[in-house]
CSV table of C-alpha atoms and ligand atoms in Angstrom, one decimal:
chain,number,residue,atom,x,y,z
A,30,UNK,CA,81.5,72.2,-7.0
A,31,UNK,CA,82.0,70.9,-3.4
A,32,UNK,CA,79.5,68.8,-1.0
A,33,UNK,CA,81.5,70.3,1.3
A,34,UNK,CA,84.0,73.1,2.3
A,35,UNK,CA,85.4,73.7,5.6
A,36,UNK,CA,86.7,76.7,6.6
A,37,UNK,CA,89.8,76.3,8.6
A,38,UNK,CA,92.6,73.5,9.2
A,39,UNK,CA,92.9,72.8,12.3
A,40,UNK,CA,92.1,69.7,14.2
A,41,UNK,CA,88.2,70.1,14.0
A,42,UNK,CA,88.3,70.9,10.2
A,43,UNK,CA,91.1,68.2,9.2
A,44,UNK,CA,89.0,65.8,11.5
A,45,UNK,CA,85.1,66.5,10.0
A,46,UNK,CA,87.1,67.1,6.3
A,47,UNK,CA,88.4,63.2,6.6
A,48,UNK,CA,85.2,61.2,7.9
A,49,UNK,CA,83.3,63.0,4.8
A,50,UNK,CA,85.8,62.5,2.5
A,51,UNK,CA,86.1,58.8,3.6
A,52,UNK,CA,81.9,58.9,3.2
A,53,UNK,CA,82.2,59.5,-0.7
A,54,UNK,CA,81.9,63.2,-0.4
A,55,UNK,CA,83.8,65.8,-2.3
A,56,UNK,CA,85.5,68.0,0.4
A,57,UNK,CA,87.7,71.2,0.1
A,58,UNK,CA,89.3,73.0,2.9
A,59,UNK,CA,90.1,76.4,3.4
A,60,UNK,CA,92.6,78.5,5.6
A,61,UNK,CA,93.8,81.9,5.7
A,62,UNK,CA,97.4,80.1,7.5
A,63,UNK,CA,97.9,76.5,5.8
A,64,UNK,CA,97.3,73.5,7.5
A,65,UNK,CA,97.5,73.4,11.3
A,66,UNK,CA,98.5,77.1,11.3
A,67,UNK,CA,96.3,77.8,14.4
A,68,UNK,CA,96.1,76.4,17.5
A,69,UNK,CA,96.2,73.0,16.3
A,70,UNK,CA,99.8,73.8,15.3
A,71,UNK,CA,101.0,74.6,19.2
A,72,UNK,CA,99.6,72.0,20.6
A,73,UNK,CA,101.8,69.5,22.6
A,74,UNK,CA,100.0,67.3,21.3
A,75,UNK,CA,99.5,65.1,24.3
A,76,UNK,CA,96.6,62.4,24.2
A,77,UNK,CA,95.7,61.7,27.6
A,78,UNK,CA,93.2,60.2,30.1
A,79,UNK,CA,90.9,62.4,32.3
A,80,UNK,CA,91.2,61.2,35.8
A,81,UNK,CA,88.7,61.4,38.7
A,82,UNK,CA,85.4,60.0,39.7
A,83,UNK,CA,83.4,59.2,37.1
A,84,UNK,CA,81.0,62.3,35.4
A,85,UNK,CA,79.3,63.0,32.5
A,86,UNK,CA,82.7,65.3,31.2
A,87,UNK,CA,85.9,63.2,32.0
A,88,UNK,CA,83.2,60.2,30.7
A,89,UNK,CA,82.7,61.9,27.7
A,90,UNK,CA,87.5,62.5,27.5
A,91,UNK,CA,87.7,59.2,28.0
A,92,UNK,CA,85.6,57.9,25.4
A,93,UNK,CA,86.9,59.9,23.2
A,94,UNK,CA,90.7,59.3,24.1
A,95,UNK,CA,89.8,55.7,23.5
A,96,UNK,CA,88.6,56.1,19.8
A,97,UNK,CA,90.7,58.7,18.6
A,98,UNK,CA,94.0,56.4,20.0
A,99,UNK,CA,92.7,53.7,18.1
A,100,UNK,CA,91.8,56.2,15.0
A,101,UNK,CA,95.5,57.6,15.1
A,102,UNK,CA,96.8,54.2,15.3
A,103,UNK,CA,95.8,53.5,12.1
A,104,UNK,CA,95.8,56.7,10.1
A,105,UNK,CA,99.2,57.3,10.7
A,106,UNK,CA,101.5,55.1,13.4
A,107,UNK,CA,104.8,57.0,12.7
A,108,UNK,CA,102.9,60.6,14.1
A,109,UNK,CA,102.3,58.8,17.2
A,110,UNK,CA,104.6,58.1,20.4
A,111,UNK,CA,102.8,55.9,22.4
A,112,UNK,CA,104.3,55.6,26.0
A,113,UNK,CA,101.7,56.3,28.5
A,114,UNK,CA,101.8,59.4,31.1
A,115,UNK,CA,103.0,59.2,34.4
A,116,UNK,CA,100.8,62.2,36.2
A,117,UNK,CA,102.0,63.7,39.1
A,118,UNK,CA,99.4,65.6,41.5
A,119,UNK,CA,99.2,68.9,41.7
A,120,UNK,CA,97.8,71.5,43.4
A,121,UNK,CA,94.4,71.8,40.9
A,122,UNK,CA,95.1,68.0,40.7
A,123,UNK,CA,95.1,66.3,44.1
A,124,UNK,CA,96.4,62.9,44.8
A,125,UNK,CA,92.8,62.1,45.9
A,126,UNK,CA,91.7,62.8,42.8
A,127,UNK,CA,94.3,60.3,40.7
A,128,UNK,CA,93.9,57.4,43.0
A,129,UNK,CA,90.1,57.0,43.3
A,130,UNK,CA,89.1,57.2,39.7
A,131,UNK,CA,87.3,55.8,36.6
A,132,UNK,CA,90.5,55.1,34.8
A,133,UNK,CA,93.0,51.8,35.3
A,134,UNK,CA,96.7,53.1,36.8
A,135,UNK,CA,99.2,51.6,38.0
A,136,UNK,CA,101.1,53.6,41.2
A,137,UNK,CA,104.6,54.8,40.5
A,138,UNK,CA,106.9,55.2,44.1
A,139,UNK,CA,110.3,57.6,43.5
A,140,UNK,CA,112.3,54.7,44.0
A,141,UNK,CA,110.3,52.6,41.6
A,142,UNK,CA,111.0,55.7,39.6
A,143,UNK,CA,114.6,55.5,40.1
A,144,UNK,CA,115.4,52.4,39.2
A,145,UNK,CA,113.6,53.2,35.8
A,146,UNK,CA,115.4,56.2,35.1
A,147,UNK,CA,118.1,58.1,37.6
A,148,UNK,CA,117.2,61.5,36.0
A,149,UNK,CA,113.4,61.9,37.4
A,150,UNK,CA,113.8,63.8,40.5
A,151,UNK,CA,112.2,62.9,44.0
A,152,UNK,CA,108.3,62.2,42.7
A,153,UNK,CA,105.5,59.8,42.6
A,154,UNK,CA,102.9,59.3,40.2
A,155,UNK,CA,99.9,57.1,38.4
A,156,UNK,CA,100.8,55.9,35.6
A,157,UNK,CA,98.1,55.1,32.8
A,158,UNK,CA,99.0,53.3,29.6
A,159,UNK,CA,96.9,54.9,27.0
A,160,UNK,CA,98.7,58.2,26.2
A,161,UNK,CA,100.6,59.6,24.0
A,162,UNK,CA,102.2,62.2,21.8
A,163,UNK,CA,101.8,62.9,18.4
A,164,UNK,CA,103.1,65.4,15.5
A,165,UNK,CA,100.0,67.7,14.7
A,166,UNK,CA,101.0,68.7,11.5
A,167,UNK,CA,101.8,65.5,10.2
A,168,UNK,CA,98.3,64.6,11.4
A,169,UNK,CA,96.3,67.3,10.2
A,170,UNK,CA,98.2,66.8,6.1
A,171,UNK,CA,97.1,63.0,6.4
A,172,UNK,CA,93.7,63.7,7.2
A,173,UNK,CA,93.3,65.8,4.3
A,174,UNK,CA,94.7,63.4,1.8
A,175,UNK,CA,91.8,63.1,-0.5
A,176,UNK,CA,90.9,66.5,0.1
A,177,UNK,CA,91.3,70.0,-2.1
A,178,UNK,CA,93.0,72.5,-0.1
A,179,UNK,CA,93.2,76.5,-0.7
A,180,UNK,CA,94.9,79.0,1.5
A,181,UNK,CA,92.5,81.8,1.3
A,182,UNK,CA,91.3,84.4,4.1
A,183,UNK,CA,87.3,83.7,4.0
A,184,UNK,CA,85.7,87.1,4.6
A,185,UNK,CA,81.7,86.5,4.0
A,186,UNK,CA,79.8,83.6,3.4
A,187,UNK,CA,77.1,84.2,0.2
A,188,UNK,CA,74.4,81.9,-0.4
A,189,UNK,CA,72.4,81.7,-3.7
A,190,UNK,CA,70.3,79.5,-5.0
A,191,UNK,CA,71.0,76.7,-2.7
A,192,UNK,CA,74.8,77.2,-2.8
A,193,UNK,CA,77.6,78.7,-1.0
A,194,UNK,CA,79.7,80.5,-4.1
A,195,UNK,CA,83.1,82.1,-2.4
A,196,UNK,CA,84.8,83.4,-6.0
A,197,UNK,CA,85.1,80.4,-8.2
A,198,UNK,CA,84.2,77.9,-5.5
A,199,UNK,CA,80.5,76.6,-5.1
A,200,UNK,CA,79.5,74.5,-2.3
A,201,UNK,CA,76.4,72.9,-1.4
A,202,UNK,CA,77.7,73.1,2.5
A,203,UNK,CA,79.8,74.8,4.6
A,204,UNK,CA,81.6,73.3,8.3
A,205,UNK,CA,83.0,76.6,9.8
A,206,UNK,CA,85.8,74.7,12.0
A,207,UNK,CA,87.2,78.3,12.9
A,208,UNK,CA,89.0,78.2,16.7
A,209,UNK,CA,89.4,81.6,17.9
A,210,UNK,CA,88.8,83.4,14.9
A,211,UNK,CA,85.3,85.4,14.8
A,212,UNK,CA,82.6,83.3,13.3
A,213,UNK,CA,81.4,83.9,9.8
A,214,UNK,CA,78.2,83.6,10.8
A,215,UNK,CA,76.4,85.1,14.3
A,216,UNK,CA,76.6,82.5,16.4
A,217,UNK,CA,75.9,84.7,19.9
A,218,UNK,CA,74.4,80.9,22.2
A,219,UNK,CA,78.6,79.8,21.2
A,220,UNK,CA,80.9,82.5,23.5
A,221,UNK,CA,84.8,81.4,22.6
A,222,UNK,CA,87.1,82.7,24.8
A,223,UNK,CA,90.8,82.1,23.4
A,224,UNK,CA,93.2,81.0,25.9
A,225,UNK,CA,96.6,81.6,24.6
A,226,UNK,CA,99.3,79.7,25.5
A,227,UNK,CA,103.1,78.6,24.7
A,228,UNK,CA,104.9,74.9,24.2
A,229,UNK,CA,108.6,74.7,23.4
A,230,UNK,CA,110.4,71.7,22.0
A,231,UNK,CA,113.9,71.6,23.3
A,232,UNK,CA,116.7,68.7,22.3
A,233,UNK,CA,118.4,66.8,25.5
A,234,UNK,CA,120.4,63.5,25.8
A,235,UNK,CA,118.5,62.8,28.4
A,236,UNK,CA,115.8,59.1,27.6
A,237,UNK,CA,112.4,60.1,29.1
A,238,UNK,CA,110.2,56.6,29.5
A,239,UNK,CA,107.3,58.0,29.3
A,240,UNK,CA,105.2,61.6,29.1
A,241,UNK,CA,105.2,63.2,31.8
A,242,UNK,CA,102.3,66.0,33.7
A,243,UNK,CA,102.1,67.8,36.6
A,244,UNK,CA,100.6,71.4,35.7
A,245,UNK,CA,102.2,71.0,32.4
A,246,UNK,CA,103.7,68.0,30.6
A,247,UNK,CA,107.2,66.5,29.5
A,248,UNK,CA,106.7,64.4,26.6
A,249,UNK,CA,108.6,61.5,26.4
A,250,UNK,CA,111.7,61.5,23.5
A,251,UNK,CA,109.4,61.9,19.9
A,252,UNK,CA,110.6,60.1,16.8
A,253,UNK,CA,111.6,63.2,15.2
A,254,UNK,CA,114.6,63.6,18.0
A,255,UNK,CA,112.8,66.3,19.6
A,256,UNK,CA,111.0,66.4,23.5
A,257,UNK,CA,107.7,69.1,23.7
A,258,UNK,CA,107.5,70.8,27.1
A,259,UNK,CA,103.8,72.5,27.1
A,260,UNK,CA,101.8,74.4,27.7
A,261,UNK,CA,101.7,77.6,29.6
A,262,UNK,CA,98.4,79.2,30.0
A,263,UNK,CA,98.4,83.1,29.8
A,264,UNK,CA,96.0,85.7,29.6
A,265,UNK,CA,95.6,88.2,27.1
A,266,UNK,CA,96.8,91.6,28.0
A,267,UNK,CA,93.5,93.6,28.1
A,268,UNK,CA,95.0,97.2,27.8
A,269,UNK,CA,95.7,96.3,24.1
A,270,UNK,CA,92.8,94.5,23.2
A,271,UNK,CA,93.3,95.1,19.4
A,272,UNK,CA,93.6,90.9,18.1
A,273,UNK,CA,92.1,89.5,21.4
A,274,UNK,CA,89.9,86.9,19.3
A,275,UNK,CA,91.0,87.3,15.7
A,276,UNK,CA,95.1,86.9,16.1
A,277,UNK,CA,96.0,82.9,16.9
A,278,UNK,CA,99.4,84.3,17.7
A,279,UNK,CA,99.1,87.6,19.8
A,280,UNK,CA,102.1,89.3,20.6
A,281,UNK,CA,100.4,90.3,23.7
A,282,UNK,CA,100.6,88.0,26.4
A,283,UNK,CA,100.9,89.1,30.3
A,284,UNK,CA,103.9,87.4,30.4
A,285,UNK,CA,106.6,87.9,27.6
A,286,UNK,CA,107.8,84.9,25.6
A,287,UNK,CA,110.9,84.4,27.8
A,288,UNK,CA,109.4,84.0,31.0
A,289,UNK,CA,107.1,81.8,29.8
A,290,UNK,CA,109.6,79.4,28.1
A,291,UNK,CA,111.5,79.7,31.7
A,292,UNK,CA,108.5,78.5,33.2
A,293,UNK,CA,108.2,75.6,31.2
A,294,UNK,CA,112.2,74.7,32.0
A,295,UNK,CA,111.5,75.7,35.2
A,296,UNK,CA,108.7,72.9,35.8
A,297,UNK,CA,110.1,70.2,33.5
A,298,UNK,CA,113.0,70.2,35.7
A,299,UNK,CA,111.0,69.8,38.5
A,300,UNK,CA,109.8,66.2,37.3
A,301,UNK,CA,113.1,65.1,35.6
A,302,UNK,CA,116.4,66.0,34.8
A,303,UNK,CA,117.1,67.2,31.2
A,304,UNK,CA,120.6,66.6,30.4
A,305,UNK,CA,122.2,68.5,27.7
A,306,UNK,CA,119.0,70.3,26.8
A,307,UNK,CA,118.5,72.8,23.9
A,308,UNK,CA,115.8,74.9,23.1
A,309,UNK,CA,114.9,74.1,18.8
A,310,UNK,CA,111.5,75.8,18.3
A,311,UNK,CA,108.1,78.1,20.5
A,312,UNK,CA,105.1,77.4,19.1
A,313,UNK,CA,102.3,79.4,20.4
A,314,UNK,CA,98.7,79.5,20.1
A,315,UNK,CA,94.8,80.1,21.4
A,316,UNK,CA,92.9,77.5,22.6
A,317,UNK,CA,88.8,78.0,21.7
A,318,UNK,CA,87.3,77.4,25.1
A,319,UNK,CA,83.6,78.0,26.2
A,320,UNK,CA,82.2,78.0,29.5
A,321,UNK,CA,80.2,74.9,29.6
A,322,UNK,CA,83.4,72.6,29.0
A,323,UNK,CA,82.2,70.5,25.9
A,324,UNK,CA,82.7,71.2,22.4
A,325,UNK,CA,80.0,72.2,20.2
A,326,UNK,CA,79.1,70.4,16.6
A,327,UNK,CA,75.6,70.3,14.3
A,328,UNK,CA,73.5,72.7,12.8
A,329,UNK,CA,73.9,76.4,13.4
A,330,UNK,CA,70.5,77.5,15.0
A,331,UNK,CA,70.4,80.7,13.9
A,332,UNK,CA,69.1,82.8,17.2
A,333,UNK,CA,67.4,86.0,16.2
A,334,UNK,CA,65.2,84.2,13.5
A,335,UNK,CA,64.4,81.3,15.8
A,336,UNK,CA,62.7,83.7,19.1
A,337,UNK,CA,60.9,85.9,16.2
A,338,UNK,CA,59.2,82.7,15.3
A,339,UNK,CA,58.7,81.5,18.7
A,340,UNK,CA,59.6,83.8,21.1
A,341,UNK,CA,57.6,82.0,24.0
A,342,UNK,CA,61.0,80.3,23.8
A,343,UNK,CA,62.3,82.6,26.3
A,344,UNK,CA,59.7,81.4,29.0
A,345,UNK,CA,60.8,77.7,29.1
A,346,UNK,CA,58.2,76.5,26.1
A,347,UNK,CA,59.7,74.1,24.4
A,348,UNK,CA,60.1,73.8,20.2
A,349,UNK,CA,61.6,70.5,18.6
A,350,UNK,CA,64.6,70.9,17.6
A,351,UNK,CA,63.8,70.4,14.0
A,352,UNK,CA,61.5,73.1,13.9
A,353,UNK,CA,63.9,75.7,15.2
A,354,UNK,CA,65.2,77.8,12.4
A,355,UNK,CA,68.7,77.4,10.9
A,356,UNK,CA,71.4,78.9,8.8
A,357,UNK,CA,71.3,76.9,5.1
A,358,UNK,CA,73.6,74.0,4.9
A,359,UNK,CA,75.8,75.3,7.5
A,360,UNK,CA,77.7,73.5,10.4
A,361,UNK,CA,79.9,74.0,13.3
A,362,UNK,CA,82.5,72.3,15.0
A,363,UNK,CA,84.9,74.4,17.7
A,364,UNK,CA,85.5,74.8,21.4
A,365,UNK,CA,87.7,72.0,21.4
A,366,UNK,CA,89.7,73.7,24.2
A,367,UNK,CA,92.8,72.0,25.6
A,368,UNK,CA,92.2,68.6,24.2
A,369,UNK,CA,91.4,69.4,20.6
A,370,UNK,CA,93.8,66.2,19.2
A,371,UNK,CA,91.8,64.2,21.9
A,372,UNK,CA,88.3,65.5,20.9
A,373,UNK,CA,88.6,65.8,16.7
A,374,UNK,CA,87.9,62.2,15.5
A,375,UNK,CA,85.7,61.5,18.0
A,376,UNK,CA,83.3,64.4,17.3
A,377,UNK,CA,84.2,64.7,13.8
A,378,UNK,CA,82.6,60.7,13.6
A,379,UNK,CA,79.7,61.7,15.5
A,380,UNK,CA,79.2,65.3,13.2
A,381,UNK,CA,79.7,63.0,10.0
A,382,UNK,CA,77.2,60.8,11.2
A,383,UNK,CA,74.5,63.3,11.5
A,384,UNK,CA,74.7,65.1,8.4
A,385,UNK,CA,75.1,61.7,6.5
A,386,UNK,CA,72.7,59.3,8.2
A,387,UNK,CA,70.5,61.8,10.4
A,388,UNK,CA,71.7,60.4,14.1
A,389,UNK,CA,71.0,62.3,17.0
A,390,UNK,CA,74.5,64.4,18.1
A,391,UNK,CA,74.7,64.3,22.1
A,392,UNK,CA,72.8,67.0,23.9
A,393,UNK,CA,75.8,68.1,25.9
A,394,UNK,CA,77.6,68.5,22.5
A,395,UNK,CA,74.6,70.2,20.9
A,396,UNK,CA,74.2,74.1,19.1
A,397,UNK,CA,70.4,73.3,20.1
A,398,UNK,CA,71.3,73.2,24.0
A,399,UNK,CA,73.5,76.0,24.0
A,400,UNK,CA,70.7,78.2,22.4
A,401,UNK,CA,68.1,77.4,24.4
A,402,UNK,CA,70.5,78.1,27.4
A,403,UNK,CA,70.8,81.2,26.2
A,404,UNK,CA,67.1,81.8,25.5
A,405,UNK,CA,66.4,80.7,28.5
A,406,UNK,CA,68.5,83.2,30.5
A,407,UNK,CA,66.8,85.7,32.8
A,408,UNK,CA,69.3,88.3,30.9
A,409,UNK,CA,67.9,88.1,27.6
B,506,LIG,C1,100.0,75.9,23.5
B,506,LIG,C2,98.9,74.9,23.3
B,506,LIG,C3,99.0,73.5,23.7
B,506,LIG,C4,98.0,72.6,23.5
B,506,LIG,N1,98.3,71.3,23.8
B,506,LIG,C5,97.3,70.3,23.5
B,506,LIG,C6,97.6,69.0,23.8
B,506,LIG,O1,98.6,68.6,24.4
B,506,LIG,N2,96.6,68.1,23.5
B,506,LIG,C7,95.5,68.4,22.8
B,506,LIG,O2,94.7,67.5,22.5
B,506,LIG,N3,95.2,69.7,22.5
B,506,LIG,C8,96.1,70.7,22.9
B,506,LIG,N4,95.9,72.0,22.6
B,506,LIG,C9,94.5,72.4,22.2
B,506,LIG,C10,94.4,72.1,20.7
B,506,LIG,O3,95.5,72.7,20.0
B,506,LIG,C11,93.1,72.8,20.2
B,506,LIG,O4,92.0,72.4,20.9
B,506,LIG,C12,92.8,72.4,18.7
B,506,LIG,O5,94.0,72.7,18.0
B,506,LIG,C13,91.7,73.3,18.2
B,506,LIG,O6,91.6,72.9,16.8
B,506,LIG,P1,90.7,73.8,15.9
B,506,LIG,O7,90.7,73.2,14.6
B,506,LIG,O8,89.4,74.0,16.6
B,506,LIG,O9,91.4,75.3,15.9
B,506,LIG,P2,92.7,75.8,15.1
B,506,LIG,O10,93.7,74.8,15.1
B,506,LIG,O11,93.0,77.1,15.8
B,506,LIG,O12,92.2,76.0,13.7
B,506,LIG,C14,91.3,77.0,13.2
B,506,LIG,C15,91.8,77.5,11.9
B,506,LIG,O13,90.8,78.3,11.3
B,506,LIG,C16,91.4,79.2,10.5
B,506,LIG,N5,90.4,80.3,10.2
B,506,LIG,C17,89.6,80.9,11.1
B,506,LIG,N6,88.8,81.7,10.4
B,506,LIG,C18,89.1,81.7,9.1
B,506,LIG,C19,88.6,82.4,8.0
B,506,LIG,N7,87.7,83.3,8.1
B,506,LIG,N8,89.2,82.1,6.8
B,506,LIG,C20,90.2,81.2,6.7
B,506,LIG,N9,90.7,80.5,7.7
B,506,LIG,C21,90.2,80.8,8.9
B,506,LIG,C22,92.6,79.7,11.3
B,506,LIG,O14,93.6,80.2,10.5
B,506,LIG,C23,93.0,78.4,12.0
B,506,LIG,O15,94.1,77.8,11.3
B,506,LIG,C24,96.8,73.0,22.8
B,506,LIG,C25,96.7,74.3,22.4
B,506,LIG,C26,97.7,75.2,22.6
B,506,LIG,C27,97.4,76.6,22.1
């Protein structure tokens, strides 16, 4: 018997499944993979600011950069490279953009550049100090320590009794952590769109200072020898649409492998020389983004039951939130998108608070705001 069992072990389930654990609760987690199997696995993982003038979204990365650095710090320093990012503008990044913003820089000339390292070709760049790299998978195992673990493909969710039983497992809740995988539950207010993408880690003799990003990033040289070059950003091809949100490694990408990896070289080399360089190991993966940008945690509102009740919902009157009607015992926590190792602490934290003490999750972060959106829309 479980308190809690989260179904898949990512960076949103390894997150939520260590803040409860570390709250006196008995925690299991489940994954059809292993641990950081999914997306979670591919990721670069970079830890970055959001730069730009100050909004409600890059507000919202930057606080979270700032606790989850610190969180990571202490979990586990040795998954952690710590060098800062030099970021380079680009086309969907201007210059404007990187000097007049919320976050402290400092600004990088190419001969400044130089004169720190003869390898990084003829660019400029803001530098900002809290970034970093880190190893997901070592990550993800630490924050289950504590934890019960089962690889296991979840197919249904029963409910009896005021439990969750899945074979010889009962749990009193369930935290669907899922990525791109199609929900257990319907969940129709929460549209994920997987955005597949590619990093490579590659070998070279060549000592990077720091991370690197332009449209992708260079990380800087990790403890384990290696450098990660990521990530492309592909779409699915739509003539074989057969694993478009259930497979976290489709085959089918518009472009193949190869000319993605080429890509990456391609742009690396752009930024800085990489001497001696050797391809070790592709990861690839789908990213679970939504259109409104923020991640989504709490209760699952469960839609069709909530507009029977009050179906005057769809003409703008307005229920509290506590009388809306919800699946048993069940969470969520997904659409981290492209910043999942940024985001997981950080909303994990805020998730565990609500279910343990009852504090109020962020609207923008909210199931609540997403299914009165929804309600709300001429279309339904
Ligand atoms: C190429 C690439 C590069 C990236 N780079 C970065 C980066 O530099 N920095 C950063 O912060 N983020 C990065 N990201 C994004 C980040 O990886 C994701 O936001 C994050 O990993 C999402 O974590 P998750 O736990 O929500 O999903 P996932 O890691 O995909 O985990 C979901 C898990 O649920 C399991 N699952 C689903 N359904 C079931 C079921 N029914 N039964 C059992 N198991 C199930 C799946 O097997 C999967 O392992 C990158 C992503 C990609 C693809």
């Amino acid at each position: 018997m479980y308190d809690f069992l989260i179904i898949g072990a990512g960076s949103a389930g390894c997150s939520i499944a260590h803040f409860l654990q570390q709250n006196g609760k008995k925690v299991a987690v489940m994954d059809r993979e292993g641990i950081a199997a999914g997306a979670s696995g591919a990721a670069g993982a970079f830890l970055s600011p959001l730069p730009g003038k100050q909004n409600p979204y890059n507000t919202f990365v930057n606080d979270a950069l700032d606790f989850s650095m610190d969180f990571y710090q202490k979990l586990l320093p040795e998954a952690l490279d710590k060098k800062g990012v030099l970021r380079v503008a680009a086309d969907n990044f201007k210059q404007e953009k990187l000097k007049n913003n919320a976050v402290a820089y400092d600004y990088f000339d190419a001969d400044k550049l130089q004169n720190i390292s003869k390898n990084f070709r003829e660019i400029d760049g803001y530098f900002y100090e809290n970034a970093a790299v880190l190893d997901p998978l070592k990550i993800c195992n630490k924050l289950l320590e504590g934890c019960d673990f089962y690889t296991r493909d979840v197919r249904e969710l029963t409910f009896e009794n005021g439990f969750y039983i899945l074979e010889d497992i009962k749990a009193k809740n369930i935290i669907l952590a899922q990525g791109v995988s199609n929900s257990l539950v319907e969940i129709p207010y929460m549209q994920i769109s997987p955005i597949f993408g590619l990093r490579v880690d590659v070998k070279t003799t060549t000592n990077i200072p720091c991370n690197i990003h332009k449209s992708i990033s260079v990380s800087t040289n990790k403890q384990d020898g290696t450098v990660s070059i990521g990530a492309t950003q592909e779409r699915h091809d739509s003539s074989k649409m057969e694993c478009l949100t259930t497979c976290d490694k489709c085959a089918f990408y518009v472009n193949s492998e190869e000319v993605q990896i080429k890509t990456l070289l391609n742009q690396a080399d752009e930024l800085i020389e990489l001497e001696n360089l050797e391809v070790v190991k592709v990861y690839k993966g789908a990213r679970a983004s939504i259109k409104s940008y923020f991640p989504v945690i709490g209760k699952i509102v469960d839609y069709e039951k909530s507009l029977q009740i009050y179906p005057s919902i769809k003409n703008g009157t307005k229920i509290p939130i506590n009388s809306l009607l919800y699946y048993p015992n069940l969470y969520v926590i997904n659409a981290l998108g492209s910043r999942g190792f940024v985001f997981g602490p950080y909303l994990a934290k805020i998730l565990s608070e609500n279910i343990i003490n009852d504090t109020q999750i962020p609207k923008e972060l909210s199931t609540q705001k997403l299914f009165y959106k929804m309600a709300r829309s001429k279309s339904h």
